[in-house]
Coordinates of C-alpha atoms and ligand atoms in Angstrom, one line a residue:
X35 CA -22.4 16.9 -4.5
X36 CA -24.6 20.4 -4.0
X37 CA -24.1 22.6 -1.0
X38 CA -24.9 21.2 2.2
X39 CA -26.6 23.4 3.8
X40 CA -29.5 22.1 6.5
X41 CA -28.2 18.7 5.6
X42 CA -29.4 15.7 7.7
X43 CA -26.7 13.5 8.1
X44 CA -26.9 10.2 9.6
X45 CA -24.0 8.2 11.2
X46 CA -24.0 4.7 11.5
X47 CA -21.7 3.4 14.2
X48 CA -20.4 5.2 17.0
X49 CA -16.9 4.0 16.8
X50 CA -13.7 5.6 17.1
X51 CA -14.5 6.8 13.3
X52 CA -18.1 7.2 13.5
X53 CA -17.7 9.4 16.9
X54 CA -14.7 11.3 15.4
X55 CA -16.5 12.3 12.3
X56 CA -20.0 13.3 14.2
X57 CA -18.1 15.6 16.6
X58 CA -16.0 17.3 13.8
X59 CA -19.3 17.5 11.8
X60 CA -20.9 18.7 14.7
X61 CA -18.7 21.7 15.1
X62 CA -19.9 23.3 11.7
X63 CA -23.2 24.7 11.5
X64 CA -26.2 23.9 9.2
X65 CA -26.1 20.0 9.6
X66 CA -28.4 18.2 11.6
X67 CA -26.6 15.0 12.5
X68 CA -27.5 11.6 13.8
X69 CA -25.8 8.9 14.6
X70 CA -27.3 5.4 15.1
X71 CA -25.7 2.6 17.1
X72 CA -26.9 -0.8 17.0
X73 CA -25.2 -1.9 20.5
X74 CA -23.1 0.8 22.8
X75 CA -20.6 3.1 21.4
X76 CA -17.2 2.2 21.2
X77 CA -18.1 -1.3 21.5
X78 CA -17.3 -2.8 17.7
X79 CA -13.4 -3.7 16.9
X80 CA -12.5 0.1 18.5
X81 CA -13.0 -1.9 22.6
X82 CA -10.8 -4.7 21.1
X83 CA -7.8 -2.7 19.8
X84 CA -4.4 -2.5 20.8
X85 CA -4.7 1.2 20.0
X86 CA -1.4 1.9 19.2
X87 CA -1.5 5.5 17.3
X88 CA 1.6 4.9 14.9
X89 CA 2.9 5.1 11.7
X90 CA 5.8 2.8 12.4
X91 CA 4.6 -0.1 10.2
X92 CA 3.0 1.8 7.6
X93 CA 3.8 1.5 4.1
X94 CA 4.2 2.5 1.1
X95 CA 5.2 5.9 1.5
X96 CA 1.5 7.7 1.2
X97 CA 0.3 5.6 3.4
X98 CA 2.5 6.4 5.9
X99 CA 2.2 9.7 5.8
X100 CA -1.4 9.8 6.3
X101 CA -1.1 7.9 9.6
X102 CA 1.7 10.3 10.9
X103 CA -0.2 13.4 9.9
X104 CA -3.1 11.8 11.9
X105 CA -0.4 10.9 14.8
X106 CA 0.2 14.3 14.8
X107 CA -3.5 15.5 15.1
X108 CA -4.1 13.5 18.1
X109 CA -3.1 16.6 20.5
X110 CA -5.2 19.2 18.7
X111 CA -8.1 16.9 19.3
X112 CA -7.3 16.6 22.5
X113 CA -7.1 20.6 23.2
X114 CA -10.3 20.3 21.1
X115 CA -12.0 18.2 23.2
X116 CA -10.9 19.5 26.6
X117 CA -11.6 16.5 28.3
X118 CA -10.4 13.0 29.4
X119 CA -9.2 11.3 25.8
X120 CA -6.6 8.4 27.8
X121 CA -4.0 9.9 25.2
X122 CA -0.5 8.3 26.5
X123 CA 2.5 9.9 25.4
X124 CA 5.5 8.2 25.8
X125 CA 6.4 6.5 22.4
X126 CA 7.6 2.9 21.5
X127 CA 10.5 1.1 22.3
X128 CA 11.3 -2.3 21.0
X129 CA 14.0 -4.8 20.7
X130 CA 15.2 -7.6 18.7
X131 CA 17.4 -11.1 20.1
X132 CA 17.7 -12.4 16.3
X133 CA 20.5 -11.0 14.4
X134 CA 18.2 -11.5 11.3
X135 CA 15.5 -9.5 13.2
X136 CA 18.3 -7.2 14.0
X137 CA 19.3 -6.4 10.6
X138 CA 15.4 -5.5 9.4
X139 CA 14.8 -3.2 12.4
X140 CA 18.3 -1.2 11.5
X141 CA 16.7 -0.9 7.9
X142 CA 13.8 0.5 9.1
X143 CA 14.3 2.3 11.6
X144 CA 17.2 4.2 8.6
X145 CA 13.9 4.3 5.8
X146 CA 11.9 5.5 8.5
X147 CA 14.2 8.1 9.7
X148 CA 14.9 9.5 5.4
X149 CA 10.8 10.1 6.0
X150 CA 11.1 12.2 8.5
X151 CA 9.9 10.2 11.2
X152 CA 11.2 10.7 15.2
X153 CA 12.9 7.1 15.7
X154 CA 16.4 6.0 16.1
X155 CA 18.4 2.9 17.7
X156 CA 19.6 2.7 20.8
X157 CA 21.8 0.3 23.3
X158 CA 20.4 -1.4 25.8
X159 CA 21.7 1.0 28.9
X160 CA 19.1 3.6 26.9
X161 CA 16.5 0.6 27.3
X162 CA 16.8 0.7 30.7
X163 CA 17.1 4.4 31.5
X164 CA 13.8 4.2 29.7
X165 CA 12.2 1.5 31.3
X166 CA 14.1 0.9 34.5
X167 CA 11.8 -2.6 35.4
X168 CA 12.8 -4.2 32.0
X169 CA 14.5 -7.8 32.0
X170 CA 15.5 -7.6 27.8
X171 CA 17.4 -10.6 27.9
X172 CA 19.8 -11.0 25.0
X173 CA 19.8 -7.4 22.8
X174 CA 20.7 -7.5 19.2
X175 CA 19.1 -4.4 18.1
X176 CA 17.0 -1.9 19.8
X177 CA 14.5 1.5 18.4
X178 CA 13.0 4.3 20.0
X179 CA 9.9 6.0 18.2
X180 CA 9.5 8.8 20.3
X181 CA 5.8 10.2 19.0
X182 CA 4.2 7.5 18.8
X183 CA 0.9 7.2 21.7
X184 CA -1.5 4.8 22.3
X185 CA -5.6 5.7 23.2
X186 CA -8.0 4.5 25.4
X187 CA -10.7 4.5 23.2
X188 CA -13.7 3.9 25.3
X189 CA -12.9 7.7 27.1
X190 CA -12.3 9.4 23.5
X191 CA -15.3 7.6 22.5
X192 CA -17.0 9.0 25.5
X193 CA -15.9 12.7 25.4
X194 CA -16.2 13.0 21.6
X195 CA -19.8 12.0 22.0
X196 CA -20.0 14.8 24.9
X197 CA -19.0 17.2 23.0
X198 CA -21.2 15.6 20.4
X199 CA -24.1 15.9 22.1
X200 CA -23.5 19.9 23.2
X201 CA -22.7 21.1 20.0
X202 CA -26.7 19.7 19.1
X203 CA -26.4 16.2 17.6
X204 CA -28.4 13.2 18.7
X205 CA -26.8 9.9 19.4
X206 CA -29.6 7.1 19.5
X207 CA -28.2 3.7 20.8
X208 CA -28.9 0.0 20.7
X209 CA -30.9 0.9 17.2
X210 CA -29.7 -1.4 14.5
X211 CA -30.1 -0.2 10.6
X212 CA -31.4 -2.7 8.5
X213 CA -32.0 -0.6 5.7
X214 CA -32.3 2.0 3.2
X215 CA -35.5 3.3 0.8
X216 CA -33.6 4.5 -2.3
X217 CA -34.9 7.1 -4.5
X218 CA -32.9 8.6 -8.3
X219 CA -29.9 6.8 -6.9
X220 CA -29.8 8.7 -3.6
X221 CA -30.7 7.5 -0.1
X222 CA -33.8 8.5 1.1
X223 CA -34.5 6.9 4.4
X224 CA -32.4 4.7 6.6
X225 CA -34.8 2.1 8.1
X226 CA -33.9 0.7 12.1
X227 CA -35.6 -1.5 13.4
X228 CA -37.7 1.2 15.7
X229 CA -38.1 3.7 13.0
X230 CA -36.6 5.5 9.3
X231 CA -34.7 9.1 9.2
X232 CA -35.1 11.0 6.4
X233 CA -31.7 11.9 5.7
X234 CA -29.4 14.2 2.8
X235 CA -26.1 12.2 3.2
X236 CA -25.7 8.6 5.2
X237 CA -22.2 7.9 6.2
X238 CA -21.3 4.1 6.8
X239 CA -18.9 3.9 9.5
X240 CA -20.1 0.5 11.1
X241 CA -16.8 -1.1 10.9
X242 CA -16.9 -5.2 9.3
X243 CA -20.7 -4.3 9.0
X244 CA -20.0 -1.8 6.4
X245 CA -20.2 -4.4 3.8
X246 CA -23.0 -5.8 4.8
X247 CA -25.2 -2.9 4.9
X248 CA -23.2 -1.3 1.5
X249 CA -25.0 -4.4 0.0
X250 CA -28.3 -3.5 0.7
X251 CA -28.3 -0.8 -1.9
X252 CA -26.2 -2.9 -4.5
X253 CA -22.6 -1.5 -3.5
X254 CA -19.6 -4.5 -3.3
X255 CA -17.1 -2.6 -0.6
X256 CA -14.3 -5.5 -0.5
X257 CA -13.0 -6.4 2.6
X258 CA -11.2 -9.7 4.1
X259 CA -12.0 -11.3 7.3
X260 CA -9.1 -10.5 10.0
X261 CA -9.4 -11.9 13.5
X262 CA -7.2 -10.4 16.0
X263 CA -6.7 -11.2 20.1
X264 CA -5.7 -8.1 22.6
X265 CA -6.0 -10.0 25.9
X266 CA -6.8 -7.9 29.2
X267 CA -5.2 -8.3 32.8
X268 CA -6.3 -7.2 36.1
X269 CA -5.0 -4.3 37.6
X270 CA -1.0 -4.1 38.6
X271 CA 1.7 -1.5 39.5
X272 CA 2.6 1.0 36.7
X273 CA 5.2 -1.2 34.9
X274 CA 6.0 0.9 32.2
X275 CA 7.6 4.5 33.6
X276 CA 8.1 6.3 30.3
X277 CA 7.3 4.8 27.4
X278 CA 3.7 4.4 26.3
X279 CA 3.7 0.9 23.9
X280 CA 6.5 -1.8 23.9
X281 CA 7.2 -4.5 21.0
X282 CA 9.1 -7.3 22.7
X283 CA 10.7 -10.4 20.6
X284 CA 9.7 -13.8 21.2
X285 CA 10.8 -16.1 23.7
X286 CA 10.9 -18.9 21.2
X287 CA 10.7 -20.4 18.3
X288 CA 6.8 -21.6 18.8
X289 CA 6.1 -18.3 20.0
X290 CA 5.1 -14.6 18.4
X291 CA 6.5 -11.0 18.7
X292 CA 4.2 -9.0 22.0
X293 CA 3.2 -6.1 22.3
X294 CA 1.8 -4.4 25.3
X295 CA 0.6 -1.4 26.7
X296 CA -0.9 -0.3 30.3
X297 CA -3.7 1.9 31.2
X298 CA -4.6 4.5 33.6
X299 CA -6.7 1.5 35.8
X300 CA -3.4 -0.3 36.0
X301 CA -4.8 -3.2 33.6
X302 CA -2.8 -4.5 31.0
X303 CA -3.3 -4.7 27.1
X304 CA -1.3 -8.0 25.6
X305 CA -1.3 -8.7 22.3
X306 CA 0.7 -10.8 19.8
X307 CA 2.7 -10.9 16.4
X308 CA 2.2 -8.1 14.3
X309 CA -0.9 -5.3 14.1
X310 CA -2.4 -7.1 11.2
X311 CA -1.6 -10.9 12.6
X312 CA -4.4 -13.2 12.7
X313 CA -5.6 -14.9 15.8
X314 CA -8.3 -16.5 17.0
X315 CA -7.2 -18.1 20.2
X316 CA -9.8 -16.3 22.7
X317 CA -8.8 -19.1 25.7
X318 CA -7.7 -18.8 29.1
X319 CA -4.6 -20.9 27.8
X320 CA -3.4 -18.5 25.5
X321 CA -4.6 -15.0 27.8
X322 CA -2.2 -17.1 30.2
X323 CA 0.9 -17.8 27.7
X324 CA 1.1 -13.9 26.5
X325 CA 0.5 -13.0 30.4
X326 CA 3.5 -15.3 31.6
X327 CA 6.0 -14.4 28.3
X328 CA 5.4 -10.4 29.0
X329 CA 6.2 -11.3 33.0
X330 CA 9.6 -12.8 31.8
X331 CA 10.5 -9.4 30.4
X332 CA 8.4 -7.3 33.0
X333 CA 8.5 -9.0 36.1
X334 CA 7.1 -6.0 37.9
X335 CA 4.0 -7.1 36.7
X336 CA 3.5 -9.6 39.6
X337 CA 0.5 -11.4 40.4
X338 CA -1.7 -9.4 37.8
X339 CA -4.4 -12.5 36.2
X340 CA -4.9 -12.4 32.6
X341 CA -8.4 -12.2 31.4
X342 CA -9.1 -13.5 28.3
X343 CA -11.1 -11.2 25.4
X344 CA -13.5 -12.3 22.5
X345 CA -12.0 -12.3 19.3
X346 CA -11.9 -8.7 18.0
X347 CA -12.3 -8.2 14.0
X348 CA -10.4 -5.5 12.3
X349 CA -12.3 -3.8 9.8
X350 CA -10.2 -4.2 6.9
X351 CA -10.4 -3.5 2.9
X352 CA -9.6 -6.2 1.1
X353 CA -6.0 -4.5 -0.1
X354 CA -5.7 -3.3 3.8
X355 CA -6.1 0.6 2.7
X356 CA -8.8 2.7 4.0
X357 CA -11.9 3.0 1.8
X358 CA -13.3 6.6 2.2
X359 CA -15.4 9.1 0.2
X360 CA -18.3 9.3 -1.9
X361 CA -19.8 5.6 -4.2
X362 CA -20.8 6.4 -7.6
X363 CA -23.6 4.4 -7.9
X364 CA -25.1 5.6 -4.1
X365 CA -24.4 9.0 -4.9
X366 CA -25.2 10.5 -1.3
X367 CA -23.2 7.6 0.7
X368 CA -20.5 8.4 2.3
X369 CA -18.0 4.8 3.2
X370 CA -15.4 5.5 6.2
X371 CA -14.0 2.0 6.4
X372 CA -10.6 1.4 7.6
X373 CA -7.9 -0.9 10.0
X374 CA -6.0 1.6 11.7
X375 CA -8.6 3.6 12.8
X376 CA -7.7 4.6 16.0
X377 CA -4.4 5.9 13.9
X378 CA -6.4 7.5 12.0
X379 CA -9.6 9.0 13.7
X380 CA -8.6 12.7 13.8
X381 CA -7.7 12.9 10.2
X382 CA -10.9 11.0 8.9
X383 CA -13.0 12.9 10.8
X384 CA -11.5 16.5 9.9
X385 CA -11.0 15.4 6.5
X386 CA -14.5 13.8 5.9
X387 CA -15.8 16.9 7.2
X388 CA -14.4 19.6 4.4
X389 CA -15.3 16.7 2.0
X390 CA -19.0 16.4 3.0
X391 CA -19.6 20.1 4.5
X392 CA -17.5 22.2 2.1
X393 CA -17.7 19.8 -1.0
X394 CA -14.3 19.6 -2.1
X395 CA -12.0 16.1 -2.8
X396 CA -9.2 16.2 -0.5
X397 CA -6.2 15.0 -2.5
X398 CA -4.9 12.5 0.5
X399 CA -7.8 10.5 0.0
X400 CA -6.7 10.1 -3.8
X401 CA -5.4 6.3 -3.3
X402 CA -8.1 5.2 -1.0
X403 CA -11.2 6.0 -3.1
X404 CA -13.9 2.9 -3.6
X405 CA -12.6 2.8 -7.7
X406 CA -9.7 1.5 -7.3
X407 CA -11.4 -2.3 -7.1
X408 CA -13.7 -1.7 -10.0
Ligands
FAD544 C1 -7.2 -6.9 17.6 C2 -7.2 -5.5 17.0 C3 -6.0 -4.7 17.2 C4 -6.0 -3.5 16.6 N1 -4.9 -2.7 16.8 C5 -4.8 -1.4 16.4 C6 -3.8 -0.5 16.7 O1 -2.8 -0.9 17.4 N2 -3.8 0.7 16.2 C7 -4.8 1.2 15.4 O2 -4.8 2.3 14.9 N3 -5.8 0.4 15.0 C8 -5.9 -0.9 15.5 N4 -6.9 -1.7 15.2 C9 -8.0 -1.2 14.3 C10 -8.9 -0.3 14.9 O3 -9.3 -0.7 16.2 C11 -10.1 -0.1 14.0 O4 -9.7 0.3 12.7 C12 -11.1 0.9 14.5 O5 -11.5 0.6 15.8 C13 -12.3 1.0 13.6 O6 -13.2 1.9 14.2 P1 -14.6 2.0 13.5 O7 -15.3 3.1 14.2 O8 -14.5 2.1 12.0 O9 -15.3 0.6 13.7 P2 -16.0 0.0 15.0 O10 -15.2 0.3 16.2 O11 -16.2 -1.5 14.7 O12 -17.4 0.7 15.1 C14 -18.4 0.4 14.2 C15 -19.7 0.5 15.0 O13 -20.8 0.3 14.1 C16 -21.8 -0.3 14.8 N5 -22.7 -1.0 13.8 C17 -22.4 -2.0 13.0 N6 -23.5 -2.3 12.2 C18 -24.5 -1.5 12.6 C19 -25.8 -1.4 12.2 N7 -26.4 -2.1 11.2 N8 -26.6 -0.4 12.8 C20 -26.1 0.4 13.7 N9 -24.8 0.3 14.2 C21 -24.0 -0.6 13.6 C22 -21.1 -1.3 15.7 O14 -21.9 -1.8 16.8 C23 -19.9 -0.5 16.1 O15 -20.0 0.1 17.4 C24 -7.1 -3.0 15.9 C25 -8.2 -3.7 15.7 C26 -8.3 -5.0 16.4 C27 -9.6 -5.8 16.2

């Protein structure tokens, strides 16, 4: 790529990755940025995340480190932003009653704590000086991660796009691209159904769309399909006193691994097996189940109802890894598709931005280059 300056840049998605890129582009002079939504922002898989900001269950080891650098991130972006994020700090504390599920967590919990990361076991009095309205049950093995925070995306989405919006950008909403005019292997226009906009660089970070759109100008980006269920409840009393995410095990053997997670509003986030797990159950029967298995554990949670939630779908690579940077054959589109993204959000968006403004190849985004499917 040449130098960048007076570059018109257009976004297209306003999610968690789209809105974190566009502000930290936004912040740097001499681009003119757009971003284009085809709905309302924040309202692709970032509204139906568990949004747990982790790098617990991240391997191999590269990979994991780019989620914990991004982990870390989160509280710069926050001074950044100087506004209402719903950043919760707290950490995650889960527990096994298998003693097979006992052994794994002990090995992890020791792997994760050679790379560096803040975790460790701990007994069940801990548990409950922790969480003081927890009913465990039976305890084989239990881990405290103590960084670890989870987001309410729709206020980041909304103060990123503040800040956005001051710093000059345009946001245009319920605009959906359907295209691109293509001139010497370079984007020319992006084509909405309203309008085009001339642009210098286009940046794809519409989510499970991206490969969809990616096609329209002959590029494969591979990606699976991967349905996933994060059931909401109505408001209750603050259930969880210190910790900001629990992991709890099943209650049997027909049943999954839960994890939950309450917000400022007092609702509830439910969601089961593990952050990749595969679910498509979007009925009051099962919004009912997770609701009635967390109760056993949390009984505090009282007469809260469980609503159920459409069937989120994870944006996700075909190998699971983020798919970022430059395409060969598009040479002015940028891809920013990942699962993870609400992990990952203040990285991308910093790191796209010395990629695209200052023209350099940051080295963590080695592994996660388009190439490695050709
Ligand atoms: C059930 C579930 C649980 C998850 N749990 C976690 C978790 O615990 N931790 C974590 O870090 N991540 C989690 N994720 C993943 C995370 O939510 C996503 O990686 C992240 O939200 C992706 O953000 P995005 O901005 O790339 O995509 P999206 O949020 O999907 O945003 C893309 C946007 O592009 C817009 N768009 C699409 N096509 C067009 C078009 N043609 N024109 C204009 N606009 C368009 C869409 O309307 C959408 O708003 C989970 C996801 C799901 C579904």
């Amino acid at each position: 790529m040449t130098s960048t300056k007076s570059k018109d840049i257009v976004i297209i998605g306003a999610g968690v990755i789209g809105t974190s890129i566009a502000y930290h582009l936004s912040r740097r002079t001499d681009c003119n940025i757009i971003i284009l939504e085809r709905n309302t922002p924040g309202s692709g898989a970032s509204e139906h995340s568990f949004a747990w900001v982790n790098a617990f269950g991240k391997d191999p080891r590269d990979y994991h480190t780019l989620n914990r650098r991004s982990l870390d991130m989160w509280y710069r972006l926050e001074q950044q932003l100087d506004g209402d994020i719903g950043i919760h700090l707290g950490g995650e504390m889960r527990w096994e009653c298998s003693k097979e599920r006992a052994v794994q967590l002990q090995l992890r919990i020791h792997q994760l704590q050679t790379w560096g990361y803040p975790c460790r076991l701990i007994s069940r009095n801990e548990m409950l000086e922790l969480e003081p309205d927890l009913c465990p049950r039976d305890v084989t093995a239990a881990s405290y991660s103590e960084a670890d925070i989870h987001i309410e995306t729709d206020k980041f989405i909304d103060t990123c796009l503040i800040k956005t919006r001051e710093n000059g950008s345009e946001i245009i909403t319920e605009t959906n691209v359907t295209g691109f005019t293509i001139r010497n292997e370079n984007i020319k226009t992006v084509i909405t159904t309203n309008t085009e906009y001339p642009c210098d660089i286009v940046i794809l970070a519409c989510g499970v769309e991206t490969t969809q759109l990616a096609l329209k100008v002959g590029v494969n980006i591979p990606q699976q399909r991967s349905p996933g269920i994060v059931i909401k409840t109505t408001p209750c009393s603050k259930v969880l006193q210190n910790v900001a995410v629990i992991h709890a095990p099943p209650m049997n053997n027909e049943l999954q691994h839960l994890h939950l997670r309450q917000l400022v509003d007092g609702t509830l986030r439910i969601g089961q097996g593990t952050q990749e797990g595969i679910n498509r159950d979007d009925s009051q029967h099962h919004a009912d189940t997770l609701l009635a298995n967390a109760k056993e554990y949390i009984p505090k949670i009282g007469n809260a109802r469980a609503i159920p939630t459409p069937i989120g779908y994870r944006p996700m690579p075909l190998d699971g890894y983020p798919i970022i940077g430059f395409t060969k054959a598009i040479q002015n589109m940028y891809i920013a598709l990942m699962h993870s993204g609400v992990t990952l959000a203040p990285l991308v968006g910093e790191m796209v931005t010395l990629e695209i403004v200052d023209d350099v190849d940051v080295d963590w985004f080695k592994p996660y280059r388009l190439e490695r499917f050709v």
